[in-house]
CSV table of C-alpha atoms in Angstrom, one decimal:
chain,number,residue,atom,x,y,z
Z,18,MET,CA,22.8,116.0,43.7
Z,19,LEU,CA,23.4,119.8,42.4
Z,20,ALA,CA,24.5,120.7,45.4
Z,21,GLU,CA,26.5,118.1,46.1
Z,22,SER,CA,28.0,118.7,42.2
Z,23,ALA,CA,28.8,122.1,42.8
Z,24,ARG,CA,30.5,121.2,46.6
Z,25,ARG,CA,32.5,119.2,44.4
Z,26,CYS,CA,33.2,121.6,41.7
Z,27,TRP,CA,35.1,123.9,44.1
Z,28,ALA,CA,36.4,121.4,46.7
Z,29,GLU,CA,37.5,119.4,43.7
Z,30,ARG,CA,38.5,121.8,41.1
Z,31,SER,CA,41.4,121.6,38.7
Z,32,LEU,CA,44.8,123.1,40.0
Z,33,TYR,CA,48.3,123.4,38.7
Z,34,SER,CA,49.2,121.5,35.3
Z,35,SER,CA,44.9,120.8,34.4
Z,36,ALA,CA,44.0,124.4,35.5
Z,37,ASN,CA,42.8,124.8,31.9
Z,38,ASN,CA,39.5,124.8,30.3
Z,39,HIS,CA,38.8,121.8,32.9
Z,40,LEU,CA,38.8,124.4,35.8
Z,41,ILE,CA,36.6,127.3,33.4
Z,42,GLY,CA,34.0,124.3,33.2
Z,43,GLU,CA,34.1,123.8,37.0
Z,44,LEU,CA,33.8,127.0,38.0
Z,45,ALA,CA,30.9,127.7,35.6
Z,46,GLY,CA,29.3,125.0,36.7
Z,47,LEU,CA,29.6,125.9,40.6
Z,48,ALA,CA,28.1,129.4,39.4
Z,49,THR,CA,25.5,128.2,37.5
Z,50,VAL,CA,24.2,125.8,40.4
Z,51,ALA,CA,24.7,129.0,42.5
Z,52,LEU,CA,22.7,131.5,40.4
Z,53,LEU,CA,19.9,128.9,39.6
Z,54,PHE,CA,19.2,127.9,43.3
Z,55,PRO,CA,20.0,130.6,45.3
Z,56,ASP,CA,17.9,129.0,48.3
Z,57,LEU,CA,20.7,126.9,49.1
Z,58,ARG,CA,22.6,127.9,52.1
Z,59,PRO,CA,26.2,128.1,50.4
Z,60,SER,CA,25.0,129.7,47.4
Z,61,PRO,CA,26.1,133.4,48.1
Z,62,ARG,CA,29.8,131.9,48.7
Z,63,TRP,CA,29.2,129.8,46.0
Z,64,GLU,CA,28.7,132.5,43.4
Z,65,ARG,CA,31.5,134.9,45.2
Z,66,ASP,CA,34.2,132.2,44.7
Z,67,ALA,CA,32.8,131.2,41.5
Z,68,VAL,CA,32.9,134.5,39.8
Z,69,THR,CA,35.9,135.8,41.1
Z,70,ALA,CA,37.7,132.7,39.9
Z,71,LEU,CA,36.3,132.9,36.7
Z,72,CYS,CA,37.4,136.5,36.3
Z,73,ALA,CA,40.8,136.0,36.9
Z,74,GLU,CA,40.8,132.7,34.8
Z,75,ALA,CA,39.3,134.4,32.0
Z,76,ASP,CA,42.4,137.1,31.7
Z,77,ARG,CA,44.8,133.8,31.6
Z,78,GLN,CA,43.3,131.5,29.2
Z,79,ILE,CA,42.3,134.3,26.7
Z,80,LEU,CA,45.4,136.0,25.8
Z,81,PRO,CA,45.5,139.8,25.3
Z,82,ASP,CA,45.7,139.4,21.6
Z,83,GLY,CA,42.4,137.6,22.0
Z,84,SER,CA,44.0,134.1,20.8
Z,85,GLY,CA,43.2,131.0,23.4
Z,86,ALA,CA,46.2,130.0,25.9
Z,87,GLU,CA,45.8,126.1,25.0
Z,88,GLN,CA,46.4,126.7,21.2
Z,89,ALA,CA,43.3,124.9,20.4
Z,90,VAL,CA,40.8,126.7,18.7
Z,91,GLY,CA,37.9,124.1,19.7
Z,92,TYR,CA,38.9,124.7,23.5
Z,93,GLN,CA,39.0,128.5,22.9
Z,94,MET,CA,35.7,128.4,21.7
Z,95,PHE,CA,34.3,126.4,24.5
Z,96,THR,CA,36.4,128.5,26.9
Z,97,ALA,CA,34.5,131.4,25.8
Z,98,GLU,CA,31.1,130.1,25.6
Z,99,LEU,CA,31.3,129.1,29.3
Z,100,LEU,CA,32.7,132.5,30.3
Z,101,LEU,CA,29.6,134.3,28.1
Z,102,LEU,CA,26.9,131.4,29.9
Z,103,VAL,CA,27.7,133.0,33.4
Z,104,ALA,CA,28.0,136.4,32.3
Z,105,GLU,CA,24.7,136.4,30.6
Z,106,MET,CA,22.9,134.5,33.6
Z,107,LEU,CA,24.6,137.4,35.9
Z,108,ARG,CA,23.3,139.9,33.5
Z,109,ARG,CA,19.8,138.7,33.0
Z,110,ARG,CA,19.6,138.6,37.3
Z,111,ASP,CA,21.7,141.8,37.9
Z,112,GLY,CA,21.3,144.1,34.7
Z,113,TYR,CA,25.0,143.9,34.1
Z,114,ALA,CA,27.8,141.5,33.9
Z,115,PRO,CA,31.5,141.2,34.9
Z,116,VAL,CA,33.3,143.4,32.6
Z,117,LEU,CA,36.4,141.1,32.6
Z,118,LEU,CA,34.0,138.3,31.5
Z,119,THR,CA,32.4,140.1,28.8
Z,120,ASN,CA,35.9,141.6,27.7
Z,121,ALA,CA,37.3,138.1,27.7
Z,122,VAL,CA,34.2,136.7,25.0
Z,123,THR,CA,35.0,139.9,23.0
Z,124,ARG,CA,38.3,140.0,22.9
Z,125,SER,CA,38.4,136.2,21.5
Z,126,ALA,CA,35.2,136.6,19.3
Z,127,ARG,CA,37.6,139.7,17.4
Z,128,TYR,CA,40.4,137.6,17.1
Z,129,LEU,CA,38.6,134.6,15.7
Z,130,ALA,CA,36.7,137.1,13.4
Z,131,ALA,CA,39.9,138.4,12.1
Z,132,VAL,CA,41.0,134.9,11.4
Z,133,VAL,CA,38.1,133.5,9.3
Z,134,GLY,CA,37.4,137.0,7.6
Z,135,ASP,CA,34.9,137.2,5.2
Z,136,HIS,CA,35.3,133.8,3.7
Z,137,ASP,CA,38.3,132.0,4.9
Z,138,PRO,CA,38.2,128.9,6.5
Z,139,ALA,CA,37.9,128.1,10.2
Z,140,PRO,CA,41.3,127.5,11.8
Z,141,ARG,CA,42.1,123.6,12.7
Z,142,TYR,CA,45.4,123.9,15.1
Z,143,GLY,CA,45.2,121.7,18.2
Z,144,ASP,CA,42.7,119.6,19.7
Z,145,ASP,CA,39.0,119.7,19.4
Z,146,ASP,CA,36.6,117.4,21.5
Z,147,GLU,CA,33.2,119.1,19.7
Z,148,GLY,CA,32.0,120.3,23.7
Z,149,PHE,CA,29.1,122.8,24.1
Z,150,ALA,CA,28.9,125.1,27.0
Z,151,LEU,CA,25.2,125.1,26.5
Z,152,ARG,CA,23.1,123.2,23.9
Z,153,LEU,CA,20.1,124.9,22.6
Z,154,ASP,CA,19.9,123.0,19.4
Z,155,ALA,CA,20.6,119.7,17.4
Z,156,SER,CA,23.4,120.8,15.8
Z,157,PRO,CA,26.6,118.0,16.1
Z,158,VAL,CA,29.0,120.5,16.4
Z,159,ARG,CA,29.8,124.4,16.8
Z,160,THR,CA,31.5,125.8,13.9
Z,161,VAL,CA,33.9,128.8,14.3
Z,162,ARG,CA,31.2,130.9,12.6
Z,163,ASP,CA,28.2,129.6,14.8
Z,164,HIS,CA,30.5,130.8,17.6
Z,165,LEU,CA,30.8,133.9,16.6
Z,166,GLY,CA,27.0,134.4,15.6
Z,167,LEU,CA,26.3,133.2,19.2
Z,168,VAL,CA,28.9,136.0,20.6
Z,169,GLY,CA,27.4,138.6,18.4
Z,170,SER,CA,23.6,137.8,19.4
Z,171,VAL,CA,24.2,138.1,22.8
Z,172,LEU,CA,27.1,141.0,23.1
Z,173,GLY,CA,26.5,142.7,19.8
Z,174,THR,CA,30.2,142.9,18.9
Z,175,PRO,CA,30.2,143.9,15.6
Z,176,ASP,CA,33.4,142.0,14.7
Z,177,ALA,CA,31.1,138.7,15.4
Z,178,ILE,CA,28.3,139.8,14.0
Z,179,ARG,CA,30.3,140.6,10.7
Z,180,ALA,CA,32.1,137.0,10.5
Z,181,GLY,CA,29.2,135.0,12.3
Z,182,THR,CA,26.2,132.9,11.1
Z,183,CYS,CA,22.8,132.6,13.1
Z,184,PRO,CA,22.8,129.3,14.3
Z,185,PRO,CA,19.6,128.6,16.6
Z,186,ALA,CA,20.7,128.6,19.5
Z,187,ALA,CA,21.8,132.5,18.6
Z,188,GLY,CA,18.1,133.0,17.9
Z,189,TRP,CA,17.1,131.5,21.5
Z,190,LEU,CA,19.6,133.8,23.3
Z,191,ALA,CA,19.4,137.1,21.2
Z,192,ALA,CA,15.6,137.1,21.9
Z,193,ALA,CA,15.9,138.4,25.6
Z,194,THR,CA,18.9,140.6,24.6
Z,195,ASP,CA,19.2,144.3,23.2
Z,196,ALA,CA,22.2,143.0,20.9
Z,197,THR,CA,21.4,144.1,17.1
Z,198,GLU,CA,23.9,144.2,14.0
Z,199,ASP,CA,25.7,147.2,13.6
Z,200,ALA,CA,25.6,148.5,10.3
Z,201,SER,CA,29.0,149.4,9.9
Z,202,ALA,CA,30.3,145.8,11.0
Z,203,ARG,CA,30.1,144.7,7.3
Z,204,GLY,CA,32.9,146.6,6.0
Z,205,GLU,CA,36.0,146.6,4.3
Z,206,PRO,CA,37.5,143.4,3.7
Z,207,LEU,CA,40.4,142.2,6.6
Z,208,GLY,CA,44.4,142.4,6.3
Z,209,SER,CA,47.0,140.9,7.5
Z,210,PHE,CA,47.9,141.3,11.2
Z,211,HIS,CA,50.3,139.6,13.7
Z,212,ALA,CA,48.7,138.0,17.3
Z,213,PRO,CA,51.8,137.9,19.2
Z,214,ASP,CA,50.7,136.7,22.4
Z,215,GLY,CA,49.1,133.4,20.7
Z,216,GLY,CA,51.4,133.5,18.2
Z,217,LEU,CA,49.9,133.3,14.8
Z,218,VAL,CA,50.7,135.7,11.9
Z,219,VAL,CA,47.6,135.8,9.5
Z,220,LEU,CA,49.1,137.1,5.6
Z,221,ARG,CA,46.4,138.0,3.4
Z,222,SER,CA,46.5,139.2,-0.7
Z,223,GLY,CA,43.0,139.2,-2.3
Z,224,ARG,CA,41.3,136.1,-1.7
Z,225,ARG,CA,44.1,134.0,-0.4
Z,226,ARG,CA,45.1,133.6,3.4
Z,227,ILE,CA,48.5,132.0,4.7
Z,228,THR,CA,49.3,131.7,8.1
Z,229,MET,CA,52.3,130.7,10.2
Z,230,ASP,CA,52.4,129.8,13.9
Z,231,VAL,CA,55.1,131.1,15.9
Z,232,GLY,CA,53.6,130.5,19.3
Z,233,PRO,CA,53.9,128.0,22.3
Z,234,LEU,CA,53.4,124.5,22.2
Z,235,GLY,CA,50.0,125.1,24.6
Z,236,TYR,CA,49.1,125.8,28.0
Z,237,LEU,CA,50.9,124.9,31.3
Z,238,SER,CA,53.5,122.6,31.8
Z,239,ILE,CA,51.4,119.7,30.0
Z,240,ALA,CA,50.6,121.6,27.1
Z,241,ALA,CA,47.4,119.0,26.9
Z,242,HIS,CA,45.5,120.5,24.0
Z,243,GLY,CA,48.4,121.5,21.7
Z,244,HIS,CA,50.1,119.8,18.9
Z,245,ALA,CA,54.0,119.8,17.8
Z,246,ASP,CA,53.2,121.8,15.1
Z,247,ALA,CA,55.8,125.2,15.7
Z,248,LEU,CA,56.3,127.1,12.5
Z,249,ALA,CA,53.5,125.6,10.8
Z,250,VAL,CA,52.0,127.3,7.7
Z,251,THR,CA,49.1,126.9,5.8
Z,252,LEU,CA,47.2,128.2,3.0
Z,253,SER,CA,43.6,128.6,1.6
Z,254,ALA,CA,42.2,130.6,-1.4
Z,255,ASP,CA,39.1,131.4,-2.7
Z,256,GLY,CA,37.4,130.2,0.6
Z,257,HIS,CA,39.0,126.7,0.1
Z,258,GLU,CA,41.7,124.9,2.4
Z,259,LEU,CA,44.7,124.3,0.4
Z,260,VAL,CA,47.2,123.2,3.1
Z,261,GLY,CA,45.8,122.8,6.6
Z,262,HIS,CA,45.7,121.2,9.8
Z,263,PRO,CA,44.8,117.7,9.7
Z,264,GLY,CA,42.6,117.4,12.7
Z,265,VAL,CA,42.7,115.5,16.1
Z,266,THR,CA,41.3,111.7,15.0
Z,267,SER,CA,41.3,110.5,18.1
Z,268,TYR,CA,41.2,110.8,22.0
Z,269,TYR,CA,41.3,107.4,23.7
Z,270,GLY,CA,39.8,105.1,20.8
Z,271,HIS,CA,42.8,104.8,18.7
Z,272,PRO,CA,46.0,105.6,20.4
Z,273,ASP,CA,47.9,105.4,17.5
Z,274,TRP,CA,45.7,107.8,15.2
Z,275,ARG,CA,46.2,110.2,18.5
Z,276,SER,CA,50.1,110.3,18.7
Z,277,ALA,CA,50.5,110.3,14.8
Z,278,HIS,CA,48.1,113.3,14.4
Z,279,ARG,CA,49.9,115.4,17.5
Z,280,GLY,CA,53.1,114.7,15.8
Z,281,THR,CA,55.0,117.0,13.9
Z,282,ARG,CA,55.2,114.8,10.7
Z,283,ALA,CA,51.6,115.0,10.1
Z,284,HIS,CA,51.5,118.9,10.3
Z,285,PRO,CA,52.7,121.6,7.8
Z,286,THR,CA,55.9,122.1,9.1
Z,287,ALA,CA,59.4,120.4,9.0
Z,288,SER,CA,61.0,117.4,11.0
Z,289,VAL,CA,64.1,116.5,11.6
Z,290,ASP,CA,65.1,112.2,11.4
Z,291,GLY,CA,61.1,111.7,11.8
Z,292,LEU,CA,60.9,112.9,15.1
Z,293,ASP,CA,58.8,115.2,16.8
Z,294,GLN,CA,59.8,118.8,18.1
Z,295,SER,CA,58.4,118.2,21.4
Z,296,VAL,CA,58.6,115.0,23.3
Z,297,ILE,CA,55.2,113.2,24.0
Z,298,GLY,CA,54.6,111.8,27.4
Z,299,GLY,CA,51.0,110.9,27.2
Z,300,ALA,CA,47.5,111.1,25.6
Z,301,PHE,CA,47.8,114.2,27.1
Z,302,LEU,CA,50.7,115.2,28.1
Z,303,TRP,CA,54.2,116.5,26.7
Z,304,ARG,CA,57.6,116.1,28.6
Z,305,ARG,CA,59.5,118.9,26.7
Z,306,HIS,CA,58.1,121.5,24.8
Z,307,ALA,CA,59.9,122.8,21.9
Z,308,ARG,CA,60.1,126.9,22.2
Z,309,VAL,CA,59.6,129.5,19.2
Z,310,HIS,CA,61.7,132.5,19.1
Z,311,THR,CA,60.3,135.1,16.7
Z,312,ARG,CA,62.8,136.7,14.9
Z,313,SER,CA,61.0,139.2,12.6
Z,314,VAL,CA,57.3,139.8,11.4
Z,315,ASP,CA,56.3,142.3,8.3
Z,316,THR,CA,52.7,142.0,7.9
Z,317,ALA,CA,53.0,144.6,5.2
Z,318,ALA,CA,56.0,143.2,3.1
Z,319,GLY,CA,54.6,139.6,3.5
Z,320,VAL,CA,57.8,138.4,5.4
Z,321,VAL,CA,58.2,136.0,8.7
Z,322,ASP,CA,61.0,134.9,10.2
Z,323,ALA,CA,61.0,132.6,13.2
Z,324,GLU,CA,63.0,129.5,14.6
Z,325,HIS,CA,62.6,126.9,17.7
Z,326,ASP,CA,64.9,124.6,19.7
Z,327,GLY,CA,63.0,121.4,19.7
Z,328,TYR,CA,65.9,119.5,18.0
Z,329,LEU,CA,68.3,120.9,20.2
Z,330,ARG,CA,67.7,117.5,22.3
Z,331,LEU,CA,69.7,115.2,19.6
Z,332,ASP,CA,72.9,114.0,20.1
Z,333,GLU,CA,74.0,115.9,17.2
Z,334,PRO,CA,71.3,119.1,18.0
Z,335,VAL,CA,70.0,121.3,15.1
Z,336,VAL,CA,67.9,124.3,15.1
Z,337,HIS,CA,65.4,124.7,12.9
Z,338,ARG,CA,64.4,128.1,11.3
Z,339,ARG,CA,61.6,129.4,8.6
Z,340,TRP,CA,61.3,132.2,6.5
Z,341,LEU,CA,57.9,132.8,5.0
Z,342,ILE,CA,58.1,135.0,2.0
Z,343,ALA,CA,54.6,136.1,0.8
Z,344,PRO,CA,54.4,139.5,-0.5
Z,345,PRO,CA,50.6,140.7,-1.1
Z,346,ASP,CA,51.7,141.6,-4.8
Z,347,ARG,CA,52.9,138.1,-5.5
Z,348,VAL,CA,51.1,134.9,-6.6
Z,349,THR,CA,53.7,132.6,-5.2
Z,350,ALA,CA,54.7,132.2,-1.7
Z,351,VAL,CA,58.1,130.8,-1.2
Z,352,VAL,CA,59.0,128.9,2.2
Z,353,VAL,CA,62.6,128.6,3.4
Z,354,ASP,CA,63.5,126.0,5.9
Z,355,LEU,CA,66.9,126.4,7.4
Z,356,PHE,CA,68.8,123.4,9.6
Z,357,THR,CA,72.4,124.3,11.4
Z,358,GLY,CA,73.8,122.2,14.0
Z,359,THR,CA,76.2,119.2,13.9
Z,360,GLY,CA,75.6,115.9,12.2
Z,361,HIS,CA,74.5,114.4,9.0
Z,362,HIS,CA,70.4,114.1,9.3
Z,363,GLU,CA,66.8,113.3,7.5
Z,364,PHE,CA,65.5,116.5,6.8
Z,365,ARG,CA,61.5,116.3,5.7
Z,366,THR,CA,59.4,119.3,4.9
Z,367,ALA,CA,55.3,118.4,5.0
Z,368,TRP,CA,52.3,119.9,3.2
Z,369,PRO,CA,49.0,118.2,4.4
Z,370,LEU,CA,46.5,118.6,1.4
Z,371,HIS,CA,42.2,118.9,2.2
Z,372,PRO,CA,41.1,115.5,1.5
Z,373,SER,CA,39.0,117.1,-1.2
Z,374,LEU,CA,42.3,117.1,-3.5
Z,375,ASP,CA,44.2,114.6,-5.5
Z,376,VAL,CA,47.8,114.7,-6.6
Z,377,ARG,CA,50.2,114.4,-9.3
Z,378,PRO,CA,54.0,114.8,-9.9
Z,379,ALA,CA,54.7,118.1,-11.5
Z,380,GLY,CA,58.2,119.2,-12.7
Z,381,CYS,CA,60.1,119.6,-9.6
Z,382,GLY,CA,57.3,118.9,-7.1
Z,383,HIS,CA,53.4,118.5,-7.2
Z,384,LEU,CA,50.6,119.7,-8.5
Z,385,ALA,CA,47.3,119.5,-6.5
Z,386,LEU,CA,43.6,119.2,-8.2
Z,387,ARG,CA,40.2,119.7,-7.3
Z,388,GLU,CA,37.5,117.6,-9.5
Z,389,GLY,CA,40.2,117.2,-11.9
Z,390,SER,CA,41.2,120.9,-12.2
Z,391,PRO,CA,44.6,122.3,-10.9
Z,392,VAL,CA,44.1,124.4,-7.9
Z,393,LEU,CA,48.0,124.8,-6.4
Z,394,GLN,CA,51.4,123.7,-7.1
Z,395,LEU,CA,54.4,123.3,-4.8
Z,396,ALA,CA,58.0,122.8,-6.0
Z,397,TYR,CA,61.0,121.7,-3.7
Z,398,ALA,CA,64.6,122.5,-3.8
Z,399,ALA,CA,67.8,122.2,-1.3
Z,400,SER,CA,71.1,123.8,-1.1
Z,401,SER,CA,72.6,120.3,-0.4
Z,402,GLY,CA,71.5,117.4,-2.7
Z,403,GLU,CA,68.7,116.8,-4.8
Z,404,PRO,CA,65.1,117.0,-2.7
Z,405,VAL,CA,63.0,113.6,-3.3
Z,406,ARG,CA,59.8,113.9,-3.5
Z,407,SER,CA,57.4,112.6,-0.6
Z,408,GLU,CA,53.2,111.4,-1.0
Z,409,ILE,CA,51.9,109.4,1.4
Z,410,ARG,CA,47.8,109.1,1.3
Z,411,GLY,CA,45.8,106.9,4.1
Z,412,ASP,CA,49.0,105.0,5.4
Z,413,THR,CA,48.1,102.6,8.1
Z,414,ASP,CA,51.3,102.0,9.2
Z,415,THR,CA,52.7,104.9,9.9
Z,416,ASN,CA,49.4,106.6,10.2
Z,417,LEU,CA,50.3,109.5,8.2
Z,418,GLY,CA,48.1,110.9,5.1
Z,419,TRP,CA,44.6,111.2,7.5
Z,420,TRP,CA,42.3,113.9,7.6
Z,421,SER,CA,40.1,114.5,10.5
Z,422,HIS,CA,36.6,116.2,10.3
Z,423,ARG,CA,35.3,114.7,13.5
Z,424,LEU,CA,36.8,113.2,16.6
Z,425,GLU,CA,37.2,109.2,16.4
Z,426,SER,CA,36.8,109.7,12.5
Z,427,ARG,CA,39.3,110.3,9.5
Z,428,VAL,CA,39.3,109.9,5.5
Z,429,PRO,CA,42.4,109.5,3.5
Z,430,ALA,CA,44.3,112.6,2.5
Z,431,TRP,CA,47.4,113.3,0.5
Z,432,LEU,CA,50.5,114.6,2.4
Z,433,VAL,CA,53.3,115.5,0.5
Z,434,GLY,CA,56.7,117.7,0.7
Z,435,SER,CA,60.2,116.9,0.0
Z,436,VAL,CA,63.0,114.6,1.7
Z,437,VAL,CA,66.8,115.5,1.8
Z,438,HIS,CA,69.7,113.5,3.3
Z,439,ALA,CA,72.2,115.8,3.9
Z,440,GLN,CA,74.8,117.3,6.8
Z,441,THR,CA,74.3,120.7,8.3
Z,442,PRO,CA,73.7,123.3,7.6
Z,443,VAL,CA,71.0,122.7,5.1
Z,444,ALA,CA,68.6,124.9,3.3
Z,445,LEU,CA,65.0,123.6,1.7
Z,446,VAL,CA,62.7,125.9,-0.1
Z,447,THR,CA,59.2,125.2,-0.8
Z,448,ALA,CA,57.1,127.3,-3.6
Z,449,LEU,CA,53.3,127.3,-3.4
Z,450,THR,CA,51.6,128.7,-5.8
Z,451,PRO,CA,47.6,128.8,-6.1
Z,452,GLY,CA,46.1,128.9,-9.4
Z,453,ASN,CA,44.7,126.9,-12.0
Z,454,ALA,CA,47.8,126.6,-14.7
Z,455,GLU,CA,48.2,123.3,-15.8
Z,456,GLU,CA,52.0,123.6,-16.6
Z,457,PRO,CA,54.6,124.2,-13.7
Z,458,ALA,CA,53.8,127.6,-12.3
Z,459,VAL,CA,57.5,128.0,-10.9
Z,460,SER,CA,60.8,127.2,-12.6
Z,461,ASP,CA,64.4,127.6,-12.1
Z,462,LEU,CA,63.9,127.5,-8.5
Z,463,GLY,CA,67.2,127.0,-6.3
Z,464,VAL,CA,69.0,128.0,-3.3
Z,465,ASP,CA,72.5,128.7,-2.2
Z,466,LEU,CA,73.5,128.6,1.1
Z,467,ARG,CA,77.0,130.5,2.2
Z,468,ASP,CA,78.3,131.4,5.7
Z,469,ASP,CA,76.4,134.6,5.9
Z,470,ALA,CA,73.6,134.6,3.4
Z,471,ILE,CA,71.1,132.2,1.8
Z,472,THR,CA,70.3,133.2,-1.8
Z,473,VAL,CA,66.7,132.0,-3.4
Z,474,ARG,CA,65.7,132.0,-7.0
Z,475,TRP,CA,62.8,131.6,-8.8
Z,476,ARG,CA,60.6,132.6,-12.0
Z,477,ASP,CA,56.7,132.8,-11.9
Z,478,GLU,CA,54.1,134.7,-14.3
Z,479,ASP,CA,55.1,137.8,-12.2
Z,480,GLY,CA,58.6,137.2,-13.4
Z,481,ALA,CA,62.0,136.2,-12.4
Z,482,HIS,CA,63.0,136.8,-8.3
Z,483,LEU,CA,66.0,136.6,-6.1
Z,484,HIS,CA,65.2,137.2,-2.5
Z,485,THR,CA,68.8,137.3,0.0
Z,486,LEU,CA,68.2,136.2,3.7
Z,487,LEU,CA,70.8,137.4,5.9
Z,488,PRO,CA,70.5,135.2,9.1
Z,489,SER,CA,72.8,137.0,11.2
Z,490,GLY,CA,72.1,140.4,9.8
Z,491,ASP,CA,70.7,143.5,10.9
Z,492,PRO,CA,67.8,143.6,11.5
Z,493,PRO,CA,68.0,139.5,12.0
Z,494,GLY,CA,66.9,137.6,9.1
Z,495,HIS,CA,67.0,140.8,7.0
Z,496,VAL,CA,65.3,140.0,3.4
Z,497,GLN,CA,66.6,141.6,0.2
Z,498,ARG,CA,64.0,141.4,-2.5
Z,499,GLU,CA,65.5,141.9,-6.1
Z,500,ASP,CA,62.8,141.3,-9.0
Z,501,VAL,CA,62.7,141.7,-12.7
Z,502,ALA,CA,60.1,143.9,-13.7
Z,503,HIS,CA,59.1,142.1,-16.7
Z,504,PRO,CA,56.9,139.0,-16.8
Z,505,VAL,CA,58.2,135.7,-17.8
Z,506,SER,CA,57.1,134.9,-21.1
């Protein structure tokens, strides 16, 4: 049975548009049979073919910056653990493992460790079927920190040891390795960074983490496990997720859940006319991909400027451009969405809140509370018309306002934002202020749109602020900042 399975793993391996984690799994299966049953006549050839192909796929599917090509954290961990499994079997037999395999697992672990840092929640973008490469304990899922602990126990990667936990599987594998914890691994807290290949920007200030997705939809032509979340912005503070990706919900059990949670409106980005940025062609297929162009990233200043072309397909085409302005010395982060093109449209921002949060209207926005205590304020403004607050929770008609912790399950969670119906061009602004203030944290929020500049103004506990965005400036998207030094009373 194993010999026939191995033969089919090679003869019927996934090629072309499906050559993603499926191909890694097939090659890992072929290598496993060849290594554990060397007396099978084809085993030497199977091992050679499988390891050679795995080394090539490791470089394709774990990108140079360590992010996963599939734009799905769950599948990145699954892929890395399959590579780790084959590398460890070879090391135990031969005393060494192919460097292309161990390098791929190491750079993946470094990337994931940089995203979660010392206390931040795990990223949740893209699909996740909760798969295990090798199950050595009864844990129902492998968390990012569990995965990092596993990598650290086998390869001794300091970043993985620093950020990881020690699940039982790590103990099983570490028993026969020389991996030890590097005392220098637990050093200074991690800062901001940009992973240009995967397209993720992480901005940190104290115990606040903000991310912005400026990456592609997914891997290969079908982008099977990507979500239509271009330019999505997430926010966590003090180790708690505030604004995030709402998860997968379903693969096959509830097709309507899957469509909604892959779509744009469920994610922390903006939509036009209620449409997805990319066009769904099936449960694991995208017929048309929104393409992101990153104009500039300044992690020191906390400014990101990017746009996508997903709505150019409309009869009256629109380009969505987003600025994230989150200086490390500011309590408030500001997101500016600019829509240019032709026609009159509905423009909508969406901010999926963690299900532990409740919501109530506050000023020109929303106040999010955890167990009755404020943790986040959102304020909205538009250059044309008055934005209307939007609140959805547990809606069974649109399947919006839900959060998924596990596949084939969901719980109600608030999806808030703003909506405006206007002629292009139009700019929408969202101010995000973590903290425990009962009163509105942001006042006098406004945005003016002229031919050559966007001016955003607001007041908060840090003072009065004025930012001028130059969409066609040099460098592109240049931000001019002007602050009043004294705090607002």
